[in-house]
mmCIF file of C-alpha atoms in Angstrom:
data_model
loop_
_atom_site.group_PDB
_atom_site.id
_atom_site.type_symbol
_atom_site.label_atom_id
_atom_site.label_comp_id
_atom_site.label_asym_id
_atom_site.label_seq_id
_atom_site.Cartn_x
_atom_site.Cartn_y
_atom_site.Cartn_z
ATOM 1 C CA UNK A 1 -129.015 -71.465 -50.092
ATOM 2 C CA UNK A 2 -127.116 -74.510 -49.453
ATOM 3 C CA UNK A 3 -124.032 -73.214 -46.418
ATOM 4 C CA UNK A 4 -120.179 -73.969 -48.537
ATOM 5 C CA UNK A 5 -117.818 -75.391 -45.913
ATOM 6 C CA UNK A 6 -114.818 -73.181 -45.271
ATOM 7 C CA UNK A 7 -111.726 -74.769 -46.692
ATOM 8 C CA UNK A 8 -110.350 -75.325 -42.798
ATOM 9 C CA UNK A 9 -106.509 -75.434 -44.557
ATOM 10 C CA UNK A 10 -106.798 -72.517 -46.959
ATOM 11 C CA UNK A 11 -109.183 -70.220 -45.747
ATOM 12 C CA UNK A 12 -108.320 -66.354 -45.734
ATOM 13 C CA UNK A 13 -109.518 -64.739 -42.305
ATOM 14 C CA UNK A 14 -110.350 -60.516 -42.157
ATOM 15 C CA UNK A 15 -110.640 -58.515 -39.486
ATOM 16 C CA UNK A 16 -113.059 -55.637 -39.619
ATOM 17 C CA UNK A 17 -111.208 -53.430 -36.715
ATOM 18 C CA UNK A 18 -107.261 -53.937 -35.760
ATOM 19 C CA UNK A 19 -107.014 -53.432 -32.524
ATOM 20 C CA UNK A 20 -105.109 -54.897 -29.792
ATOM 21 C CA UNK A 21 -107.392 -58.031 -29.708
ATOM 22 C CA UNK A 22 -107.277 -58.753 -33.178
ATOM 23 C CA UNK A 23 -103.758 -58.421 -33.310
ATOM 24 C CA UNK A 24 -103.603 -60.475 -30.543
ATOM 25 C CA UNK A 25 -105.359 -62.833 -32.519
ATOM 26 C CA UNK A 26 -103.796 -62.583 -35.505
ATOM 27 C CA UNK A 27 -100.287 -62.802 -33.888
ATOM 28 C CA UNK A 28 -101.617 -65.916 -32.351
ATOM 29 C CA UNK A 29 -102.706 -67.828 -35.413
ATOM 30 C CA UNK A 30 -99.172 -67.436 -37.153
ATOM 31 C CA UNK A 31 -97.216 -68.054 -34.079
ATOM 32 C CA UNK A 32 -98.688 -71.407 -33.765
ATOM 33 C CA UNK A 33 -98.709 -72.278 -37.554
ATOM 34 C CA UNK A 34 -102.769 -72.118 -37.774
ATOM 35 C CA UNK A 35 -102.510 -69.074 -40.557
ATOM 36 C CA UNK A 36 -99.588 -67.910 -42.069
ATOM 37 C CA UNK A 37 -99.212 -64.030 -42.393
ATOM 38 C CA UNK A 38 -100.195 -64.210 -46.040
ATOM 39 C CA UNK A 39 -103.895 -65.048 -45.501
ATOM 40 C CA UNK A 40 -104.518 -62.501 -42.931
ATOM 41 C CA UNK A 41 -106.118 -59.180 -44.057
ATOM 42 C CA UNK A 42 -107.114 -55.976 -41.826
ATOM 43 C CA UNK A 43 -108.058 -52.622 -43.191
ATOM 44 C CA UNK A 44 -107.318 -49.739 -40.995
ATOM 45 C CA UNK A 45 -106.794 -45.788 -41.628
ATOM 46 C CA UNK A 46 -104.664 -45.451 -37.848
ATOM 47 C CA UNK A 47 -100.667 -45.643 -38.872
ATOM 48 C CA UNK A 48 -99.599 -47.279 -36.148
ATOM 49 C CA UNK A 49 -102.430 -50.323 -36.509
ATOM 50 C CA UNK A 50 -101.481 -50.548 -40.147
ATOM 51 C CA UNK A 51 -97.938 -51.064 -39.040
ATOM 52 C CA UNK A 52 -98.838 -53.145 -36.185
ATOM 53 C CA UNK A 53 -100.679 -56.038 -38.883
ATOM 54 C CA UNK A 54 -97.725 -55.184 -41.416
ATOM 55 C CA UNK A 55 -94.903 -55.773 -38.718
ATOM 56 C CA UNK A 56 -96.095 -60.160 -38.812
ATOM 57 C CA UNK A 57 -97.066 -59.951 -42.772
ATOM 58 C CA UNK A 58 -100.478 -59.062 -42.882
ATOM 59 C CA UNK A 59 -102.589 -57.596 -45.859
ATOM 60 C CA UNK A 60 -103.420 -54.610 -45.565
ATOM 61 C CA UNK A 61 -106.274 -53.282 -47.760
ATOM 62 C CA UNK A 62 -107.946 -50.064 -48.843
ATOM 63 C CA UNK A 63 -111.555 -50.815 -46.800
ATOM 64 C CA UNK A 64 -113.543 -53.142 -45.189
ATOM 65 C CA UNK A 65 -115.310 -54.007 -48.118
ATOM 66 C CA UNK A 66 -112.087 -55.380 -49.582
ATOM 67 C CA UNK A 67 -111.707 -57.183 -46.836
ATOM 68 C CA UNK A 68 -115.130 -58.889 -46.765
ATOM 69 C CA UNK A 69 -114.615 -59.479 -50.286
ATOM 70 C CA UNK A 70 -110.924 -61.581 -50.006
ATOM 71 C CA UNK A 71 -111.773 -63.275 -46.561
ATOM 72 C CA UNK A 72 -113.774 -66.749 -45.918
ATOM 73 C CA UNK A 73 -113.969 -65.876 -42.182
ATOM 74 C CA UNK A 74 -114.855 -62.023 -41.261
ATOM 75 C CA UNK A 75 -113.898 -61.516 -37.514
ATOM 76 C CA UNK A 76 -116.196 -58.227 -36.250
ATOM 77 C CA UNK A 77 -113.381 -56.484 -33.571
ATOM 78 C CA UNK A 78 -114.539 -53.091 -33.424
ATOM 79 C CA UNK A 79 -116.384 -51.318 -29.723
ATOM 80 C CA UNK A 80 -119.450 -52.798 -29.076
ATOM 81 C CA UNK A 81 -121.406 -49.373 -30.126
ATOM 82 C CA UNK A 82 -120.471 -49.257 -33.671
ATOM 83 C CA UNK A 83 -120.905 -52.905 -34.111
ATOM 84 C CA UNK A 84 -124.423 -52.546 -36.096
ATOM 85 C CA UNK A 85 -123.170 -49.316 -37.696
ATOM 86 C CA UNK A 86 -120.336 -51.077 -39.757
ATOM 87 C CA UNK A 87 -122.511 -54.769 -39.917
ATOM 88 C CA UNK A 88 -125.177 -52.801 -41.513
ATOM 89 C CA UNK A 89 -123.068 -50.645 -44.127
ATOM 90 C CA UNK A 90 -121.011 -54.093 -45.373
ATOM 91 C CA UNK A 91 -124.412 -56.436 -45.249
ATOM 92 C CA UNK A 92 -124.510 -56.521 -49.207
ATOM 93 C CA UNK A 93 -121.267 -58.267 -48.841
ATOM 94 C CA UNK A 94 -121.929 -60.701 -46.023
ATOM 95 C CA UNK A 95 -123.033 -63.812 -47.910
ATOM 96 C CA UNK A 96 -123.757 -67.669 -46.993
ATOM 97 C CA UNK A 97 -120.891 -68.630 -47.766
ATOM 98 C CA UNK A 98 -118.729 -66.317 -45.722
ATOM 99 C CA UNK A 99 -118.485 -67.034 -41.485
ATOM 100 C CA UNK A 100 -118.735 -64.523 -39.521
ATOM 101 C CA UNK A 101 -117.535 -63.850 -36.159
ATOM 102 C CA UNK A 102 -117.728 -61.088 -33.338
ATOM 103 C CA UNK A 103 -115.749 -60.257 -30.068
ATOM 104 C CA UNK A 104 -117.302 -57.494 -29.270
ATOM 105 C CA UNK A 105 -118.885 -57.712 -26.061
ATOM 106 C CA UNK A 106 -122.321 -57.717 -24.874
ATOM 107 C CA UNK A 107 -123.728 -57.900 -28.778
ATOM 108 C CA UNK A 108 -126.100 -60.615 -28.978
ATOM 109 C CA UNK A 109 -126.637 -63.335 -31.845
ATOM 110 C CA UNK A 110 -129.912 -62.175 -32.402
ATOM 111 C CA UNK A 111 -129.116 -58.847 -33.152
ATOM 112 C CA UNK A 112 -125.834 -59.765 -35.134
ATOM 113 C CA UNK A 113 -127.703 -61.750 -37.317
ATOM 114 C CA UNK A 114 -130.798 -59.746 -37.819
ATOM 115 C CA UNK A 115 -127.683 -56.815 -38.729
ATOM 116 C CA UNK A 116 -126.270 -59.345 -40.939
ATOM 117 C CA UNK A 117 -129.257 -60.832 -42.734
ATOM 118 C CA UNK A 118 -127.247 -63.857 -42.015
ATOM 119 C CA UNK A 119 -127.277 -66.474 -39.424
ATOM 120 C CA UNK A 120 -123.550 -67.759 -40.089
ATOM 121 C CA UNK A 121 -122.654 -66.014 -37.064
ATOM 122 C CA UNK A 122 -120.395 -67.159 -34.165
ATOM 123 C CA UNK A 123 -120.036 -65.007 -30.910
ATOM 124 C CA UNK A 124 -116.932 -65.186 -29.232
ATOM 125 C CA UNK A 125 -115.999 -63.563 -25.851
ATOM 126 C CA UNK A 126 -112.036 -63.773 -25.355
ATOM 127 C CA UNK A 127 -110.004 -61.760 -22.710
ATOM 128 C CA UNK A 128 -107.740 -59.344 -22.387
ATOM 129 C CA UNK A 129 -104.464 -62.979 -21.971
ATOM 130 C CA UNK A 130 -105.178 -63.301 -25.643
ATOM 131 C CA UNK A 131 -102.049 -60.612 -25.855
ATOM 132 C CA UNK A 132 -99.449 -63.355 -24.354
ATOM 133 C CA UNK A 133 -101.396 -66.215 -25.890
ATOM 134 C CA UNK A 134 -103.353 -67.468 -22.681
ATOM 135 C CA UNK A 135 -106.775 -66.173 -23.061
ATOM 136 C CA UNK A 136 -109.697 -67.640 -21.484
ATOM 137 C CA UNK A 137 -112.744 -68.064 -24.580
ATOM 138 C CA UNK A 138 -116.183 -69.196 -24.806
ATOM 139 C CA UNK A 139 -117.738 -69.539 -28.278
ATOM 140 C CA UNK A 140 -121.532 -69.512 -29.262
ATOM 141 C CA UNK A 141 -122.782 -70.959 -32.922
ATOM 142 C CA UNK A 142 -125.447 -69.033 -34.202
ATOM 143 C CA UNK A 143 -128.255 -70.191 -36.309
ATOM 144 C CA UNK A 144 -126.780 -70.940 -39.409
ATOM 145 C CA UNK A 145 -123.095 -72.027 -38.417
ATOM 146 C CA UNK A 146 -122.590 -75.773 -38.555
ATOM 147 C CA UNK A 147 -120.029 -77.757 -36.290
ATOM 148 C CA UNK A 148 -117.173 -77.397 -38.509
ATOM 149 C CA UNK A 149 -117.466 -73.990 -38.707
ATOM 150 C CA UNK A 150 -117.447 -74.137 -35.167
ATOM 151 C CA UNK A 151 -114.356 -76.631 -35.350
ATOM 152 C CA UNK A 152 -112.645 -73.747 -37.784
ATOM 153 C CA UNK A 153 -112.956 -70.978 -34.542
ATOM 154 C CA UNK A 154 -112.054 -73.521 -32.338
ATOM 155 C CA UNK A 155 -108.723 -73.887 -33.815
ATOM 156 C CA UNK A 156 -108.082 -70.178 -34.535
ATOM 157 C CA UNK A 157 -109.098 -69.220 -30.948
ATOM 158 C CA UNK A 158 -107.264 -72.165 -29.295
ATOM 159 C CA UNK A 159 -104.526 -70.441 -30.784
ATOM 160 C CA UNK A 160 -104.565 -67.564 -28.171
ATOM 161 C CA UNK A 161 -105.693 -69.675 -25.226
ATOM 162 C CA UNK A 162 -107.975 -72.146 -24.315
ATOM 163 C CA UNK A 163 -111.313 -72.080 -25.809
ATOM 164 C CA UNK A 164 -114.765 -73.443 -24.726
ATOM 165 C CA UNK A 165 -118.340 -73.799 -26.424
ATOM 166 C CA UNK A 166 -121.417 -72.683 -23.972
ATOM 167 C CA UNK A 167 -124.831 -71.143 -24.603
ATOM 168 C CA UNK A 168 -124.789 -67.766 -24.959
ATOM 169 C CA UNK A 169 -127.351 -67.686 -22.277
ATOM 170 C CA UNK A 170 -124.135 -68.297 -19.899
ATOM 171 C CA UNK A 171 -122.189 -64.561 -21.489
ATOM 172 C CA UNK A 172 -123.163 -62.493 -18.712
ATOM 173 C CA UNK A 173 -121.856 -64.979 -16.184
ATOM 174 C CA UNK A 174 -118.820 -65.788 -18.540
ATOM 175 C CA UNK A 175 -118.140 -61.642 -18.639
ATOM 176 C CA UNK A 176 -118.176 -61.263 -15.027
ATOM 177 C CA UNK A 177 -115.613 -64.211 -14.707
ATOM 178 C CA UNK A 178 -113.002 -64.252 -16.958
ATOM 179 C CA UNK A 179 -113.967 -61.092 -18.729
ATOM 180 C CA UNK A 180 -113.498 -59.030 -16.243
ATOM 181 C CA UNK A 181 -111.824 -61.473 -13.783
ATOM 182 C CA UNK A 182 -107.962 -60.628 -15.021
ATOM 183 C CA UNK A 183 -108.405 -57.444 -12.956
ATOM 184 C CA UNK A 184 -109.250 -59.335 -9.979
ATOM 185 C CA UNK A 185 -106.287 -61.313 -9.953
ATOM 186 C CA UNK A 186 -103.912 -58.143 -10.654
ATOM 187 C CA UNK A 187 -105.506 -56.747 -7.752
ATOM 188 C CA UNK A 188 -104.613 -59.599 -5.619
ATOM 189 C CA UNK A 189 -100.835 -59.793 -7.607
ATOM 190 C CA UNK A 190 -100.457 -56.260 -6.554
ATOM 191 C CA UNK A 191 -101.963 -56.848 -2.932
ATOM 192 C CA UNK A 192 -99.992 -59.604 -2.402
ATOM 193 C CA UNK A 193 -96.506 -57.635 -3.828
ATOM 194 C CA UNK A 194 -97.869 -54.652 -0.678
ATOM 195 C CA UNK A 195 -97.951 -57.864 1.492
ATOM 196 C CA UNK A 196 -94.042 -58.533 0.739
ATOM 197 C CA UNK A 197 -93.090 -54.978 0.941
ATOM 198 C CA UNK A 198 -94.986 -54.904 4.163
ATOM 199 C CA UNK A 199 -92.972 -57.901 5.668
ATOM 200 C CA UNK A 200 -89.600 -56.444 4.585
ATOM 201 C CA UNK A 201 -88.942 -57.501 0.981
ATOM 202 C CA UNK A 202 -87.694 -55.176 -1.762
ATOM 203 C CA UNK A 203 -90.596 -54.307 -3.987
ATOM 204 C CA UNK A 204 -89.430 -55.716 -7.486
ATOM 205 C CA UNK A 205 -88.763 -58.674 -5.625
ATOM 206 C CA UNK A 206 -92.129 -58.755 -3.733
ATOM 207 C CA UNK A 207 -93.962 -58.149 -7.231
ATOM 208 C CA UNK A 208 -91.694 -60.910 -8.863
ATOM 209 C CA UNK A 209 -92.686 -63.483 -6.455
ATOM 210 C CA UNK A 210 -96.339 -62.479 -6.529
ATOM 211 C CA UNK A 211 -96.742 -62.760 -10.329
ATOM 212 C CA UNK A 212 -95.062 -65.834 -10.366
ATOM 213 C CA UNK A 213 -96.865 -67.413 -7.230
ATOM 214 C CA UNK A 214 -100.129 -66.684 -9.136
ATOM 215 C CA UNK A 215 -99.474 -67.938 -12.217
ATOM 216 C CA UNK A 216 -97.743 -71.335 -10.452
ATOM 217 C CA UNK A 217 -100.524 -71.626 -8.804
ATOM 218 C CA UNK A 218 -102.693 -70.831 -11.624
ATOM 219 C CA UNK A 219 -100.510 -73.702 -13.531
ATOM 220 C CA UNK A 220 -100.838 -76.507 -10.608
ATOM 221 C CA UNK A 221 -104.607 -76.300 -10.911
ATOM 222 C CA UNK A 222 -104.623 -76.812 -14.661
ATOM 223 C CA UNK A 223 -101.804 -79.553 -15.042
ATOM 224 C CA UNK A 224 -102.748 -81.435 -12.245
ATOM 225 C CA UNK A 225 -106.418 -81.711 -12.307
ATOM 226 C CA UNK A 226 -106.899 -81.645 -8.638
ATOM 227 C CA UNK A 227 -109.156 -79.746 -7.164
ATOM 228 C CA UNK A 228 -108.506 -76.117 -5.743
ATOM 229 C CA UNK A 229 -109.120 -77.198 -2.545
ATOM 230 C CA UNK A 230 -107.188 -80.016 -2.232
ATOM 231 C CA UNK A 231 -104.301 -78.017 -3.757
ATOM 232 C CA UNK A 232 -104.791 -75.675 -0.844
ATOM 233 C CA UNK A 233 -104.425 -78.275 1.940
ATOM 234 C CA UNK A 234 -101.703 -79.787 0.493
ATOM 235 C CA UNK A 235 -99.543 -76.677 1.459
ATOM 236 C CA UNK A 236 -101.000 -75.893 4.615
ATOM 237 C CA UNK A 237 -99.807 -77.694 7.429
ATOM 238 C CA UNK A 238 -101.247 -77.850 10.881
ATOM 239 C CA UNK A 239 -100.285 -75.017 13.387
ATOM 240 C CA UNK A 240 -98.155 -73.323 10.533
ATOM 241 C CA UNK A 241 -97.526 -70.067 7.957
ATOM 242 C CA UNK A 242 -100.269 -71.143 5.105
ATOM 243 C CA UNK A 243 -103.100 -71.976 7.983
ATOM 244 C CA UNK A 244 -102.144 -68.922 9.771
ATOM 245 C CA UNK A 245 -102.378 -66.742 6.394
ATOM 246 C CA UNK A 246 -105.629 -68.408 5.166
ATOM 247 C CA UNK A 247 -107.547 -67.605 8.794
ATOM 248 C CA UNK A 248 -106.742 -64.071 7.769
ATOM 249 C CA UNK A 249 -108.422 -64.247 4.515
ATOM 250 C CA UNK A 250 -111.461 -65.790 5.842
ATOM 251 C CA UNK A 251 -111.735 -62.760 8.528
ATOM 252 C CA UNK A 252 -111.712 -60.778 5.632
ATOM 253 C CA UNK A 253 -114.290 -62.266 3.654
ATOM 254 C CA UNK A 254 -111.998 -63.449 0.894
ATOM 255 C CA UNK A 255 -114.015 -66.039 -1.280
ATOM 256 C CA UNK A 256 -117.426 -64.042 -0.355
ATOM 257 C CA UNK A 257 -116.384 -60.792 -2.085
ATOM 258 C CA UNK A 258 -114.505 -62.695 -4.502
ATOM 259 C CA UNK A 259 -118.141 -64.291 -5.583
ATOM 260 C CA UNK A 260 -119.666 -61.121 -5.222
ATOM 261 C CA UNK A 261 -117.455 -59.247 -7.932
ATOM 262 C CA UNK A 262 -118.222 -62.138 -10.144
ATOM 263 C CA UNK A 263 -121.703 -61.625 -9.583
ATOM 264 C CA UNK A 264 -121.895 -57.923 -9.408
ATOM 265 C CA UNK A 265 -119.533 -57.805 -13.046
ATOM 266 C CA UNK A 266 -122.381 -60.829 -14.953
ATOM 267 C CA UNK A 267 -125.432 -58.148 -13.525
ATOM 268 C CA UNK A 268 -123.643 -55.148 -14.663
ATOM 269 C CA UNK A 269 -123.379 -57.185 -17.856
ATOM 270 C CA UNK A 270 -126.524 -57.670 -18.421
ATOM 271 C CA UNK A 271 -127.649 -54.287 -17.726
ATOM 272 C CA UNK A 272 -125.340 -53.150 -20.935
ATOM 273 C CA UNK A 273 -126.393 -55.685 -23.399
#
């Protein structure tokens, strides 16, 4: 059957599961003027999801099957272990000419399409940023999903965050980095708020000036284009505070266990999918 583009400036998205990251999504793609409310659908039976979609001008319809039915691109947002459950009971509906997309996480093409009877399938893995509109997201194209369908996600994603294209084969590492790699850096926020407390400083102060030290930081390497590295000697001087500070985290093994939670998080990964 020959694939019918998606009309990239008309197209009607539906989410199968309205959770916090498809609102997230949602919310994203009429913020930024890539959807307006009117060609969003969700169905969902919780009150408080229903109003949730309602409160930006969502559809909201009886089932899933509706949704399928009114929506070019299906987004798949429900837990990873009733993924096949609720492909399986709407595959009647999942056509060729309908793209279909999951976030759920650790659910593999393969098995979305072979769920699907369809290889118009694109994984993607955002992360938990997408709720303030600075996610980190990697896409995958599946079988049957041509470029511009892949240029469609792009755009909906980049909505939410930055978004990047990678073989799937990558997930696992991608999952122990920036899908689980938000909690390292509130760990070090909050570590870094003790630190302040510990030298004296009131603590919503201490926590201000952590959060906004990271994401400055976060900021410089991004805008700038420099290396970390060089970032890092630029505001260490000889003989003073940053040098001092830094000798401190080497003691401790800083980068090392940093790598190893990476690591550890991409083989815990791959143990669950």
């Amino acid at each position: 059957m020959e694939i019918v583009p998606i009309p990239a400036d008309s197209y009607t998205l539906g989410f199968i599961g309205a959770g916090k990251m498809a609102e997230s999504i949602a919310r994203g793609a009429v913020r930024s003027g890539v959807l307006p409310p009117s060609r969003i659908r969700t169905a969902h039976s919780n009150p408080a999801r229903r109003a949730a979609f309602e409160s930006f001008g969502a559809t909201l319809l009886p089932s899933n099957e509706d949704v399928v039915r009114e929506s070019n691109v299906v987004v798949f947002s429900v837990k990873p272990q009733l993924v096949k459950d609720v492909v399986v009971k709407l595959r009647p509906l999942l056509t060729k000419n309908k793209l279909l997309v999951s976030v759920a996480a650790g659910v593999k093409l393969k098995d979305l399409q072979e769920w699907a009877a369809s290889d118009r399938f694109i994984r993607v893995m955002p992360n938990t940023p997408a709720a303030v509109g600075e996610a980190a997201s990697v896409m995958s194209l599946g079988g049957a999903a041509t470029d511009e369908d892949g240029n469609v996600i792009a755009k909906l994603f980049g909505s939410i965050g930055k978004i990047s294209k990678a073989n799937e084969k990558f997930f696992d590492a991608i999952t122990g980095l920036s899908g689980s790699g938000p909690a390292y850096i509130y760990l070090a926020i909050e570590a870094l708020a003790d630190g302040g407390v510990a030298a004296g400083l009131p603590r919503d102060l201490s926590l201000s000036l952590a959060s906004q030290t990271v994401l400055g930081a976060a900021s410089m390497v991004t805008q700038t284009g420099k290396h970390p590295g060089q970032l890092k000697d630029d505001v260490t001087s000889p003989g003073g505070t940053t040098i001092a500070g830094i000798h401190e985290l080497e003691k401790g093994g800083f980068r090392g266990t940093l790598m190893n939670a990476v690591v550890a998080a991409a083989k815990r990964s791959r143990e669950l999918s």
